[in-house]
mmCIF file of C-alpha atoms and ligand atoms in Angstrom:
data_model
loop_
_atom_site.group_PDB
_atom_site.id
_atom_site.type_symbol
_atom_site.label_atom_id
_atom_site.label_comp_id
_atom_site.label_asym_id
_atom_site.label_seq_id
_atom_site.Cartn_x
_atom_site.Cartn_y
_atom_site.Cartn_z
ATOM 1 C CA UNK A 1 49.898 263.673 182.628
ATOM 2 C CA UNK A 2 50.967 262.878 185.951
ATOM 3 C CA UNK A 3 49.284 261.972 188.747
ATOM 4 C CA UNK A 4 49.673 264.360 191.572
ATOM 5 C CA UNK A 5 48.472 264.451 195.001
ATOM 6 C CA UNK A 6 48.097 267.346 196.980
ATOM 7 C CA UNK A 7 46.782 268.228 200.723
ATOM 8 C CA UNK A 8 43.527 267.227 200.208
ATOM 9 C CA UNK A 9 44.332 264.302 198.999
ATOM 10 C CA UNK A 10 46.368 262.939 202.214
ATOM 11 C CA UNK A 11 45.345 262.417 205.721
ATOM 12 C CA UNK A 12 47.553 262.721 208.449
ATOM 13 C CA UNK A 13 44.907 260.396 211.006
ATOM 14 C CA UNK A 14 46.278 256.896 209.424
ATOM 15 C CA UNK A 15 49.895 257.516 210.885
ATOM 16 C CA UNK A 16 48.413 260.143 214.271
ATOM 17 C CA UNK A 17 48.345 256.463 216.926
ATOM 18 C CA UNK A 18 51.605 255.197 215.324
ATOM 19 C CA UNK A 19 55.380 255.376 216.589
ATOM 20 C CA UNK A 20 57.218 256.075 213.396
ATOM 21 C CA UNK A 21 61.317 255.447 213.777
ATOM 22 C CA UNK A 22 63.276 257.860 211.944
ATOM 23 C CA UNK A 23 66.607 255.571 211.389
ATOM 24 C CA UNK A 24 69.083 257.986 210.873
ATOM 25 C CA UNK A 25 69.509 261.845 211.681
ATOM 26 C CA UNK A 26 71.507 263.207 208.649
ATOM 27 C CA UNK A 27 70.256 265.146 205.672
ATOM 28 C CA UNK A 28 66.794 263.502 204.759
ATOM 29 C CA UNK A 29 66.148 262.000 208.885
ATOM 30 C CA UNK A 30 67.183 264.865 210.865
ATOM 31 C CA UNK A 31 64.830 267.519 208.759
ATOM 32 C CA UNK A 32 62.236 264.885 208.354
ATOM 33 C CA UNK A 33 61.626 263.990 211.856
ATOM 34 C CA UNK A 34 61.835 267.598 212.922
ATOM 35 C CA UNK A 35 58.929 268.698 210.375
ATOM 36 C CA UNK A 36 56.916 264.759 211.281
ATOM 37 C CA UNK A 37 57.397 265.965 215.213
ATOM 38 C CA UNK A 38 55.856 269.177 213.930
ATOM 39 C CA UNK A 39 53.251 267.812 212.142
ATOM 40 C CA UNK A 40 52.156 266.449 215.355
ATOM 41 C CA UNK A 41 53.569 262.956 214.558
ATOM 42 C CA UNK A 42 55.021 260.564 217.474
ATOM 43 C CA UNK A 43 58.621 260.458 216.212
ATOM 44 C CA UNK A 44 61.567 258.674 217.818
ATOM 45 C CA UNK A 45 64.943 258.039 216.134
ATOM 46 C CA UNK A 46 67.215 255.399 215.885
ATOM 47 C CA UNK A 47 70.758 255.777 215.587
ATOM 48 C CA UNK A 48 73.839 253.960 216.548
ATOM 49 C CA UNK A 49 75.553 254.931 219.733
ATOM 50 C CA UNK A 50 78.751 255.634 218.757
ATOM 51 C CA UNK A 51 77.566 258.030 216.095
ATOM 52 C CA UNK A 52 78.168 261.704 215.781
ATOM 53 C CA UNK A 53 74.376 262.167 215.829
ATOM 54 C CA UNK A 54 73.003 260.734 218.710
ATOM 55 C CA UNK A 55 74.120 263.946 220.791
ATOM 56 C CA UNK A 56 72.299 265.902 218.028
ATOM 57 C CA UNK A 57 69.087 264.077 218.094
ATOM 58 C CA UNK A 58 68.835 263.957 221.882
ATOM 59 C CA UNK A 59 69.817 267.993 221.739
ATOM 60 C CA UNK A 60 66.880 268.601 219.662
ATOM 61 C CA UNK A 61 64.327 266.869 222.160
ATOM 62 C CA UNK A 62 64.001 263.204 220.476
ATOM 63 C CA UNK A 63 64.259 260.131 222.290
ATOM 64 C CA UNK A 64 67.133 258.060 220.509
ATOM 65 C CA UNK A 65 67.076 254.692 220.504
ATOM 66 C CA UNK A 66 69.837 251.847 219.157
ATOM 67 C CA UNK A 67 68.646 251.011 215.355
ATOM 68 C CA UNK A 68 67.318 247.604 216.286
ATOM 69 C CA UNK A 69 65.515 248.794 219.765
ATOM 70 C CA UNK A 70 63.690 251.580 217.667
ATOM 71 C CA UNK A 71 62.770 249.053 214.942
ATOM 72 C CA UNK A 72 61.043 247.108 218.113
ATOM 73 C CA UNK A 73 59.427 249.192 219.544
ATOM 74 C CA UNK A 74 57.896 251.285 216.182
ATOM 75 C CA UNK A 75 54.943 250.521 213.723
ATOM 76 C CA UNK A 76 56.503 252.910 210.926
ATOM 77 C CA UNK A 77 60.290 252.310 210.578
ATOM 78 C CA UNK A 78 61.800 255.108 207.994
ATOM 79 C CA UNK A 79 64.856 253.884 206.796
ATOM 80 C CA UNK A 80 67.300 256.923 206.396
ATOM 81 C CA UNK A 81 70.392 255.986 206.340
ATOM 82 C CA UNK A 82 73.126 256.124 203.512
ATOM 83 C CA UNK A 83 71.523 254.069 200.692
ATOM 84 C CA UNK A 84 75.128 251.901 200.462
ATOM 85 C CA UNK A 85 74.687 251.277 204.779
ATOM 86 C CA UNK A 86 71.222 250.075 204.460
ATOM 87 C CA UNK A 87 71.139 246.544 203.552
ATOM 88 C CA UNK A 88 73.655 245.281 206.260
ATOM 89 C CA UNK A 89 71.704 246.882 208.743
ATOM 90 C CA UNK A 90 68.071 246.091 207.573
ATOM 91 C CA UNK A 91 69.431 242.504 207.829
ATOM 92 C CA UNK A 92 71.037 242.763 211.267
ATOM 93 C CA UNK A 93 68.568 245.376 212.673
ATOM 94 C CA UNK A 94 65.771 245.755 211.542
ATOM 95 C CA UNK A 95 64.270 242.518 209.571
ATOM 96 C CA UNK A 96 64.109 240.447 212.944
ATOM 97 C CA UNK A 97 61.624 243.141 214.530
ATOM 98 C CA UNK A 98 59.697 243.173 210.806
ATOM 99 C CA UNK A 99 56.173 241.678 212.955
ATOM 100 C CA UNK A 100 52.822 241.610 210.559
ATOM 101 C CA UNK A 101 51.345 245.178 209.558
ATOM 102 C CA UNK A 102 54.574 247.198 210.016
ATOM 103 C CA UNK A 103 54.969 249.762 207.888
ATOM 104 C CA UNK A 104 58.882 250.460 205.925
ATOM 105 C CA UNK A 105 59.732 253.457 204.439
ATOM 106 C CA UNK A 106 62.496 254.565 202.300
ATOM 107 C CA UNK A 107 63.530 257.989 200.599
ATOM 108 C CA UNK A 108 65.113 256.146 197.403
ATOM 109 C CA UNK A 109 64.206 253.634 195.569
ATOM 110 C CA UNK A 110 67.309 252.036 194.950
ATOM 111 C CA UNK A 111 67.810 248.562 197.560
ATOM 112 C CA UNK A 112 64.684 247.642 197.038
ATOM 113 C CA UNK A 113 63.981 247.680 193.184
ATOM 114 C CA UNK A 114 67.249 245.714 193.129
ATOM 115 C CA UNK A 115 66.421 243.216 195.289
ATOM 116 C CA UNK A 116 69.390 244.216 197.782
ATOM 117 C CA UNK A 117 66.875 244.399 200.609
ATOM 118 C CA UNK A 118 63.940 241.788 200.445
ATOM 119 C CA UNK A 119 61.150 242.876 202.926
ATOM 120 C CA UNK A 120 58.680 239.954 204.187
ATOM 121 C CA UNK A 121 55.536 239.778 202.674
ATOM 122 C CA UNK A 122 53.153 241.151 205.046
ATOM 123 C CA UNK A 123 54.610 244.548 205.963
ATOM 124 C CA UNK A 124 54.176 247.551 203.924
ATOM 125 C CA UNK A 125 56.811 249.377 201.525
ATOM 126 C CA UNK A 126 56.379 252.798 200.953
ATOM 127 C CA UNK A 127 58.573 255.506 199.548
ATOM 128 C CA UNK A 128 58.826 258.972 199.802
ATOM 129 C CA UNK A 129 61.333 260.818 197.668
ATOM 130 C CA UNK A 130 61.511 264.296 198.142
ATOM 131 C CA UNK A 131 63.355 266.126 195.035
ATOM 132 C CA UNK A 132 65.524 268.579 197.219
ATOM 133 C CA UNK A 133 68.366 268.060 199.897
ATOM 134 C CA UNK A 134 67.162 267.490 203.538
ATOM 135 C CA UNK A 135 67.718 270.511 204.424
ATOM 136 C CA UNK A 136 65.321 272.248 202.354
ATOM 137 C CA UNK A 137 63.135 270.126 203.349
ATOM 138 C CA UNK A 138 63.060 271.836 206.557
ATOM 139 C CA UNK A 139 63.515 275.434 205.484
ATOM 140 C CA UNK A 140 60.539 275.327 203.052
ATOM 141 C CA UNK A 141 58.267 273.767 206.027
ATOM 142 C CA UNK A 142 59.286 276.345 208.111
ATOM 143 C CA UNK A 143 58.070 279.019 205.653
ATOM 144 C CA UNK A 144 54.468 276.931 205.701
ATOM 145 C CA UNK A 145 55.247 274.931 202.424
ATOM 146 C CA UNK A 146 57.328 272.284 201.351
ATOM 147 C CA UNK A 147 59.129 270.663 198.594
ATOM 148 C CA UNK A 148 57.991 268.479 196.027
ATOM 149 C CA UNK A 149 58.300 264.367 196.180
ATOM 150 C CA UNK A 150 58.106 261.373 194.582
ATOM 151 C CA UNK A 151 55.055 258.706 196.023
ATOM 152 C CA UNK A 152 55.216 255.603 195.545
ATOM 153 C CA UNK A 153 54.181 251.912 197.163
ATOM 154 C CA UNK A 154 56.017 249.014 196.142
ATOM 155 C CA UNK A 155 53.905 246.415 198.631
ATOM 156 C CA UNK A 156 50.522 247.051 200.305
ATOM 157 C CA UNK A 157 50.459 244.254 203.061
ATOM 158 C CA UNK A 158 47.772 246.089 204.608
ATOM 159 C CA UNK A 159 45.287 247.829 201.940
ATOM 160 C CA UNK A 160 46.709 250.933 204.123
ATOM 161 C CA UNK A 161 50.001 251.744 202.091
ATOM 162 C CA UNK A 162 48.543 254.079 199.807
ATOM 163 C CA UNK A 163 47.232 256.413 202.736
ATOM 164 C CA UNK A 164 50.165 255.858 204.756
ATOM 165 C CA UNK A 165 52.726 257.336 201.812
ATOM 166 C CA UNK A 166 50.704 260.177 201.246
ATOM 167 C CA UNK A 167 50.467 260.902 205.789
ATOM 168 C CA UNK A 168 54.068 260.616 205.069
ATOM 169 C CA UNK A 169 54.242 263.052 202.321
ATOM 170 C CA UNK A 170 51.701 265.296 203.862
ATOM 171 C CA UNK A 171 53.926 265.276 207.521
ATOM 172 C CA UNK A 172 56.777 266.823 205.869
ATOM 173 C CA UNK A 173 55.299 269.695 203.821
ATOM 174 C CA UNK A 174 55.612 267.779 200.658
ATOM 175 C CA UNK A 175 51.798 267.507 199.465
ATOM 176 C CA UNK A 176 51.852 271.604 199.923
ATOM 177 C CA UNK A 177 53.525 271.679 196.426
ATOM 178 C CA UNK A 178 52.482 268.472 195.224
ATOM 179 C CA UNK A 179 53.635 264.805 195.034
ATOM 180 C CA UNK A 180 53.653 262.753 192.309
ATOM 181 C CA UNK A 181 52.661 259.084 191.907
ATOM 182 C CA UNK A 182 55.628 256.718 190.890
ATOM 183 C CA UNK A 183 57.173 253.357 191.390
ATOM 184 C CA UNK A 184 59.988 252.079 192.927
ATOM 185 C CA UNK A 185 61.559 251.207 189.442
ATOM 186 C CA UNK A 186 60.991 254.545 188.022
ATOM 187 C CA UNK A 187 62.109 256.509 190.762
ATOM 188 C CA UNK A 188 64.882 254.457 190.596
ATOM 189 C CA UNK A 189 65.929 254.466 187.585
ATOM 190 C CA UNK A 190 65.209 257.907 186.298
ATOM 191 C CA UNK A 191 67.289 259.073 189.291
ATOM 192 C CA UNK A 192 70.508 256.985 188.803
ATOM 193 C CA UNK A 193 70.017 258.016 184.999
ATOM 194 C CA UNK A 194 69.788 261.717 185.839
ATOM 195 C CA UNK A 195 72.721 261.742 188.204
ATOM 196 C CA UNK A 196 75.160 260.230 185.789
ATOM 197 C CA UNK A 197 74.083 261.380 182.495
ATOM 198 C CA UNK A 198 73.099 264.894 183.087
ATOM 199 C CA UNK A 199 73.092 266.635 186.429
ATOM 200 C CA UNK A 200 76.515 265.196 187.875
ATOM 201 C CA UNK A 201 78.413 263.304 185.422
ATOM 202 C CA UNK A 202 77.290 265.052 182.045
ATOM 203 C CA UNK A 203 76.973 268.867 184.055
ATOM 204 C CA UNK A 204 80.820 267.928 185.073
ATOM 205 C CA UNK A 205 82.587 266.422 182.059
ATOM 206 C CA UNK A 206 80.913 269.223 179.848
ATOM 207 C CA UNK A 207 82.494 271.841 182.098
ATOM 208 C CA UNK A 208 85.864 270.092 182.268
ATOM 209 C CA UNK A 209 86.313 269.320 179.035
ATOM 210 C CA UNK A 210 85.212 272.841 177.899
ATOM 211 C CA UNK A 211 87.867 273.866 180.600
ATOM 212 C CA UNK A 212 90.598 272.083 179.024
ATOM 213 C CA UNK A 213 90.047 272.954 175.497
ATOM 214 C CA UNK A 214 90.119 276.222 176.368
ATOM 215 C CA UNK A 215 93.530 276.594 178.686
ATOM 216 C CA UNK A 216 95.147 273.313 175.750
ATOM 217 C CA UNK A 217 94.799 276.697 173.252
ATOM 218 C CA UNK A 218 96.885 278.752 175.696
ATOM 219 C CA UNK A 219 94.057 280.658 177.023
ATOM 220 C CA UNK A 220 93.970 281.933 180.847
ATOM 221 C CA UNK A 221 92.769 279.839 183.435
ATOM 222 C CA UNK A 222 90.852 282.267 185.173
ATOM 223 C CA UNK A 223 88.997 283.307 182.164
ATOM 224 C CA UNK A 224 88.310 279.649 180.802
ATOM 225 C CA UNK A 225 86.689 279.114 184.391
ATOM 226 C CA UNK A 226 84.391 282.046 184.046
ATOM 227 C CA UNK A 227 83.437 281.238 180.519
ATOM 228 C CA UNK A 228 82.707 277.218 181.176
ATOM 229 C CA UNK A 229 82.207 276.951 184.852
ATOM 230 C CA UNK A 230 80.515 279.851 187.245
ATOM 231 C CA UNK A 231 78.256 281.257 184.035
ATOM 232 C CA UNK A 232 76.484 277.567 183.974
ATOM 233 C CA UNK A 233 74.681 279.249 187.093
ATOM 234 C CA UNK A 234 73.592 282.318 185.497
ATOM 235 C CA UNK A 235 72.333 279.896 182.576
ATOM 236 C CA UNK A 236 70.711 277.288 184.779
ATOM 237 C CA UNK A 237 68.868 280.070 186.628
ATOM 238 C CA UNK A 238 67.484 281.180 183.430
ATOM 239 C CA UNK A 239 65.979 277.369 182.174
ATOM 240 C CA UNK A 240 64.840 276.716 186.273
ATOM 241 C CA UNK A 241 62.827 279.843 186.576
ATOM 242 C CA UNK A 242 61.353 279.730 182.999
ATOM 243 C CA UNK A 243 62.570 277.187 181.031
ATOM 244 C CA UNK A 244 64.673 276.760 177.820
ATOM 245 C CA UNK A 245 62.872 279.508 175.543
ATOM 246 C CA UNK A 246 63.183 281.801 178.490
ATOM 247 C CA UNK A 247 66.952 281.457 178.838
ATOM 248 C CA UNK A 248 67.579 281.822 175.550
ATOM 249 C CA UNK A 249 65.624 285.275 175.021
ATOM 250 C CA UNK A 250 68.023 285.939 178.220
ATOM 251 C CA UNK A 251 70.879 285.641 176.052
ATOM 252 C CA UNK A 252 71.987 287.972 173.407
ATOM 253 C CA UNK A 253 71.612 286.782 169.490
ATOM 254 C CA UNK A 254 74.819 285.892 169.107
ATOM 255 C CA UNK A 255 74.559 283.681 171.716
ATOM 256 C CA UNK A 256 71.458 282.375 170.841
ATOM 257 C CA UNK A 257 72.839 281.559 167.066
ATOM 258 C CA UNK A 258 75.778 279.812 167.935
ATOM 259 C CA UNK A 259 74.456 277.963 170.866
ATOM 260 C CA UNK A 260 71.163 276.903 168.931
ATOM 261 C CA UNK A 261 73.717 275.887 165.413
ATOM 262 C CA UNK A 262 76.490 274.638 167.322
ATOM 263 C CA UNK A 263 75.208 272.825 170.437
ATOM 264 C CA UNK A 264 73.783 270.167 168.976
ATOM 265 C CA UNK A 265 77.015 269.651 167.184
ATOM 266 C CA UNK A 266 78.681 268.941 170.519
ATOM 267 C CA UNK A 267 76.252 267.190 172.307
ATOM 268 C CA UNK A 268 75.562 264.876 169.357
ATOM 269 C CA UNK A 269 74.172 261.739 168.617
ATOM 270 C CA UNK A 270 76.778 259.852 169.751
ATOM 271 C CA UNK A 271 76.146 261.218 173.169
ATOM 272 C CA UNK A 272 72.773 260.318 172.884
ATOM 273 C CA UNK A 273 73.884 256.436 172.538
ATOM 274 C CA UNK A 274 76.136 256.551 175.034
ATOM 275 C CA UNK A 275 73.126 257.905 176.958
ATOM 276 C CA UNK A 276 71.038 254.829 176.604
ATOM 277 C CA UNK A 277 73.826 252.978 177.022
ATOM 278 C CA UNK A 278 74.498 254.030 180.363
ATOM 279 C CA UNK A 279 70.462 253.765 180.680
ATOM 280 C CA UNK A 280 70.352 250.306 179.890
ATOM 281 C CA UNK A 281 73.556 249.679 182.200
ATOM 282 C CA UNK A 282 71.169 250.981 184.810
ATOM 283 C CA UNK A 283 68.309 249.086 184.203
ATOM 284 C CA UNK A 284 69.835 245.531 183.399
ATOM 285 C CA UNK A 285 71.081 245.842 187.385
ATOM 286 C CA UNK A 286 74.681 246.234 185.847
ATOM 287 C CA UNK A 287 75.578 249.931 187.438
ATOM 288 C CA UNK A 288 73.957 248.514 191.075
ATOM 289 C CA UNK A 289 76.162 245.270 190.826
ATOM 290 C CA UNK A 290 79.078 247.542 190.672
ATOM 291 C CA UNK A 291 78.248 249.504 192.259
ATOM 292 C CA UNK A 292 76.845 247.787 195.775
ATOM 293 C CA UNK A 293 78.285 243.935 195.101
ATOM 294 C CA UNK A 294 81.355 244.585 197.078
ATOM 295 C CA UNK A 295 81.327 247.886 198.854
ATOM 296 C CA UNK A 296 84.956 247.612 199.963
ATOM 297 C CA UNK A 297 85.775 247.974 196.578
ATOM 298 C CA UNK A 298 83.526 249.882 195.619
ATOM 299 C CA UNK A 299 84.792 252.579 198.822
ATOM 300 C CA UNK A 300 88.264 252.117 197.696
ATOM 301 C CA UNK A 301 87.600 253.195 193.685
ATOM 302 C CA UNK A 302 85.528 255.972 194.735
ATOM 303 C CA UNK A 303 87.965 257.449 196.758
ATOM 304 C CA UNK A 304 90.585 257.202 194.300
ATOM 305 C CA UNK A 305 88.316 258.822 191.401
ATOM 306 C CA UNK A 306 87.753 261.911 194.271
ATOM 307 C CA UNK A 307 91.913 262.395 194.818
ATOM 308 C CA UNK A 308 91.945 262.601 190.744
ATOM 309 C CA UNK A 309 89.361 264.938 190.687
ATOM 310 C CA UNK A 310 91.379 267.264 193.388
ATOM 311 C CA UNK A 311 94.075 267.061 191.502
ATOM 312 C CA UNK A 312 92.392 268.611 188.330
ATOM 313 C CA UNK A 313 93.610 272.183 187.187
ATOM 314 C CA UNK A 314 90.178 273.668 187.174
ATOM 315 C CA UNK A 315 89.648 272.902 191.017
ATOM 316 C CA UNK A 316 92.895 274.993 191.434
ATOM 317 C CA UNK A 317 91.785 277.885 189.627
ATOM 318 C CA UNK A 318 88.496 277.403 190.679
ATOM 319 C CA UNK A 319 89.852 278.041 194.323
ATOM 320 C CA UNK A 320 91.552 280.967 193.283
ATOM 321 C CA UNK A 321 88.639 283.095 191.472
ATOM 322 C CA UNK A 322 86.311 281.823 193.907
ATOM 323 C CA UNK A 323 88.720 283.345 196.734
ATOM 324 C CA UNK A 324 88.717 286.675 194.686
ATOM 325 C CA UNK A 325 85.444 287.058 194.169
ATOM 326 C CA UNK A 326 83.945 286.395 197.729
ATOM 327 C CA UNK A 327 82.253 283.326 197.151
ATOM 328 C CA UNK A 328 84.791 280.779 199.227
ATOM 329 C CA UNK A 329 86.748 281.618 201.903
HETATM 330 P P1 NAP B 401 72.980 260.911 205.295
HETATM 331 O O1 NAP B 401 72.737 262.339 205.583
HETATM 332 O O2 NAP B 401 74.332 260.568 204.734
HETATM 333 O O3 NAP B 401 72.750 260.038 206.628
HETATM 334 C C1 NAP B 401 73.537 260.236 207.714
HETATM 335 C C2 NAP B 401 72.886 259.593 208.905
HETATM 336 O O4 NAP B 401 72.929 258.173 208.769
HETATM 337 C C3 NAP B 401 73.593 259.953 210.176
HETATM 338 O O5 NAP B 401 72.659 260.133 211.199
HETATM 339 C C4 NAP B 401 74.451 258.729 210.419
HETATM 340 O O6 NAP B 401 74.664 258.519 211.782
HETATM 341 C C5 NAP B 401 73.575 257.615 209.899
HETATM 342 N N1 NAP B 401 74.372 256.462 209.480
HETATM 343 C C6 NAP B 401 75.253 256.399 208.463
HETATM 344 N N2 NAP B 401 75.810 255.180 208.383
HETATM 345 C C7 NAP B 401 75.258 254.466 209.383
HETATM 346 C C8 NAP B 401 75.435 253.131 209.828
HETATM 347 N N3 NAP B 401 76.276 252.285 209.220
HETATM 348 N N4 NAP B 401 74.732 252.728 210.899
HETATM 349 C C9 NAP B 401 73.883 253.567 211.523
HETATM 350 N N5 NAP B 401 73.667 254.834 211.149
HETATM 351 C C10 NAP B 401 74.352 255.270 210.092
HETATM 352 O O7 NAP B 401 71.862 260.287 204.361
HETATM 353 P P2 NAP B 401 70.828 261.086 203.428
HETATM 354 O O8 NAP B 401 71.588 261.831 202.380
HETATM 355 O O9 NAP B 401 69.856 261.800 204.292
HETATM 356 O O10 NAP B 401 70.110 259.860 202.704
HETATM 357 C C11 NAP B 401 69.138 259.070 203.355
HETATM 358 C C12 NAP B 401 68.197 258.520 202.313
HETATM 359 O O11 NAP B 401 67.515 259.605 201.697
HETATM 360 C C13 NAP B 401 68.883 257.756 201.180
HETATM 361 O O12 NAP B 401 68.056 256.709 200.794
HETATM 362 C C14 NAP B 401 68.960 258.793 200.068
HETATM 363 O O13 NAP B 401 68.992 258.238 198.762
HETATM 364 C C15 NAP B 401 67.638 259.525 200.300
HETATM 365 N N6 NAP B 401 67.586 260.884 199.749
HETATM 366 C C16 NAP B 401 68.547 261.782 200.074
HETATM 367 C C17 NAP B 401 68.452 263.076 199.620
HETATM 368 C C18 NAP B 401 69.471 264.110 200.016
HETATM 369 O O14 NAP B 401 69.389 265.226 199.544
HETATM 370 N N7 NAP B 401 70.444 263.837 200.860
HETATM 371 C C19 NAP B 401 67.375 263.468 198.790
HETATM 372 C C20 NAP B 401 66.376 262.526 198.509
HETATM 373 C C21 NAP B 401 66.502 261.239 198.984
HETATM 374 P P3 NAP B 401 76.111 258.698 212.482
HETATM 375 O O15 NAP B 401 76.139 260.085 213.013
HETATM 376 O O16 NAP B 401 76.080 257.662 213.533
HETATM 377 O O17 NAP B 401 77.137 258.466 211.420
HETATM 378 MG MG1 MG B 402 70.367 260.234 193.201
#
């Protein structure tokens, strides 16, 4: 079983005399430092001027700093920028002001398992993952909870970093539900994993290529999108709120028959190689090499792969039954 650490387990005292740089103000920074200011936390941000969300910070009361003067002038620098942005400036702003005792913290695993940023030896690495967009973050501390995270401490310069994660945790609402103890590699690489095998690459190639068998056979769009695309919701309700049994007794027999006989038929054993392939592309550094070992490249690919995607016929109906039914404008 897990480890998991909850309220009681986390003091907020370790991090109360420290200033703690939020570096960046998007999804994960702006909610965080809101709910760390809250938490009665010394928060300032650092952001780069020309930004769009300098105004924003400085609108919701925070002093906002340039990346590198923040990274000064803090003992806690929280690193929450876009994972791709951080290693260029971690080198450029924020490893010169990296003095003995600091304490860096990051939301993902990802640059440091592999190696892309390379802290010295006497600061502390902590991470705090929480398992929900940044926004939720804030929504759930507002209602006196939080959402669950991911803990974990990849270097304790200090004896400290254990404590300091779980201040961390505790400041935005996450040891409310619960946090659970990890490490940098497994947060890592169970994420990366997840995201292309199941949640967005398998979720998305099962519903497109359910889609096109379906409208290949002459059958109407509109109904092929219903069948394979805005049901997954209904279904994915069902397994979140009570898990697989409970979906299926959602589910009339039929249902339940073919789904149990047939499923397995589609989503096969070949799939599950190609699943630890993929795995072991992830862990052997492959998929970060690619990914990260020229961004330019990297930038350019992805944006072609999103203009294909556009271009797809189920986006087009998708627009079109959404429109109709309320859910997009
Ligand atoms: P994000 O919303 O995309 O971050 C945007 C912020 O980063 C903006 O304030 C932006 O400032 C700043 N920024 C972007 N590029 C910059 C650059 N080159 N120099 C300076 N500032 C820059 O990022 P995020 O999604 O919160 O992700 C932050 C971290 O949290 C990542 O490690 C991610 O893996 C992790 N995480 C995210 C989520 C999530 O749901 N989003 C969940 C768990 C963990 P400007 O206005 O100046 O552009
Ligand atoms: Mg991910």
């Amino acid at each position: 079983m897990a480890i998991i650490y909850k309220d009681e387990d986390a003091n907020l005292s370790i991090l109360k005399d420290k200033t703690i740089a939020v570096i960046g103000y998007g999804s994960q920074g702006k909610h965080q430092a809101l709910n760390m200011r809250d938490s009665g936390l010394n928060v300032i941000i650092g952001l780069r001027k020309e930004g769009k969300s300098w105004n924003m910070a400085e609108e919701d009361g925070f002093k906002v700093y340039e990346i590198s003067e923040a990274s000064k002038i803090s003992d806690f620098i929280a690193i929450l920028i876009p994972d791709v942005e951080q290693p260029r400036i971690y080198e450029k702003e924020i490893a010169p002001y990296l003095t003995k005792g600091k304490i860096l913290g990051f939301a993902h695993g990802f640059n440091i398992h592999f190696g892309l940023i390379r802290p010295p030896n006497y600061v502390d690495v902590i991470m705090v993952a929480p398992k929900s967009p940044g926004v939720r973050v804030r929504e759930e501390f507002l209602k006196g909870y939080g959402v669950p995270a991911l803990v974990a401490v990849y270097q304790d310069a200090t004896g400290y970093a254990w404590e300091e994660a779980l201040a961390w945790a505790k400041a935005i609402g996450s040891t409310k539900p619960g946090v659970i103890k990890t490490t940098f590699k497994e947060e890592t690489e169970t994420d990366l994993f997840g995201e292309q095998c199941v949640l967005v690459g398998g979720l998305m190639e099962l519903i497109k290529k359910g889609f096109e068998v379906l409208i290949e056979n002459g059958y109407q769009p509109e109904l092929a999108y219903f069948e394979v695309l805005n049901e997954t919701k209904l279904i994915m309700d069902l397994i979140h709120q009570g898990g697989i049994e409970h979906m299926l007794k959602g589910v009339s027999d039929t249902a339940k028959y073919g789904g149990l006989v047939y499923g397995p038929k589609v989503i096969d054993d070949h799939v599950k190689r190609n699943m630890y392939k993929i795995l072991e592309n992830v862990t052997s550094g492959n998929f970060a090499k690619e990914w990260m070992g020229d961004p330019e490249k990297s930038r350019k690919k992805l944006n072609e792969l999103m203009s294909e995607i556009q271009k797809h016929p189920i986006e087009k109906t998708g627009k079109e039954v959404r429109r109709l039914m309320g859910i997009e404008k």
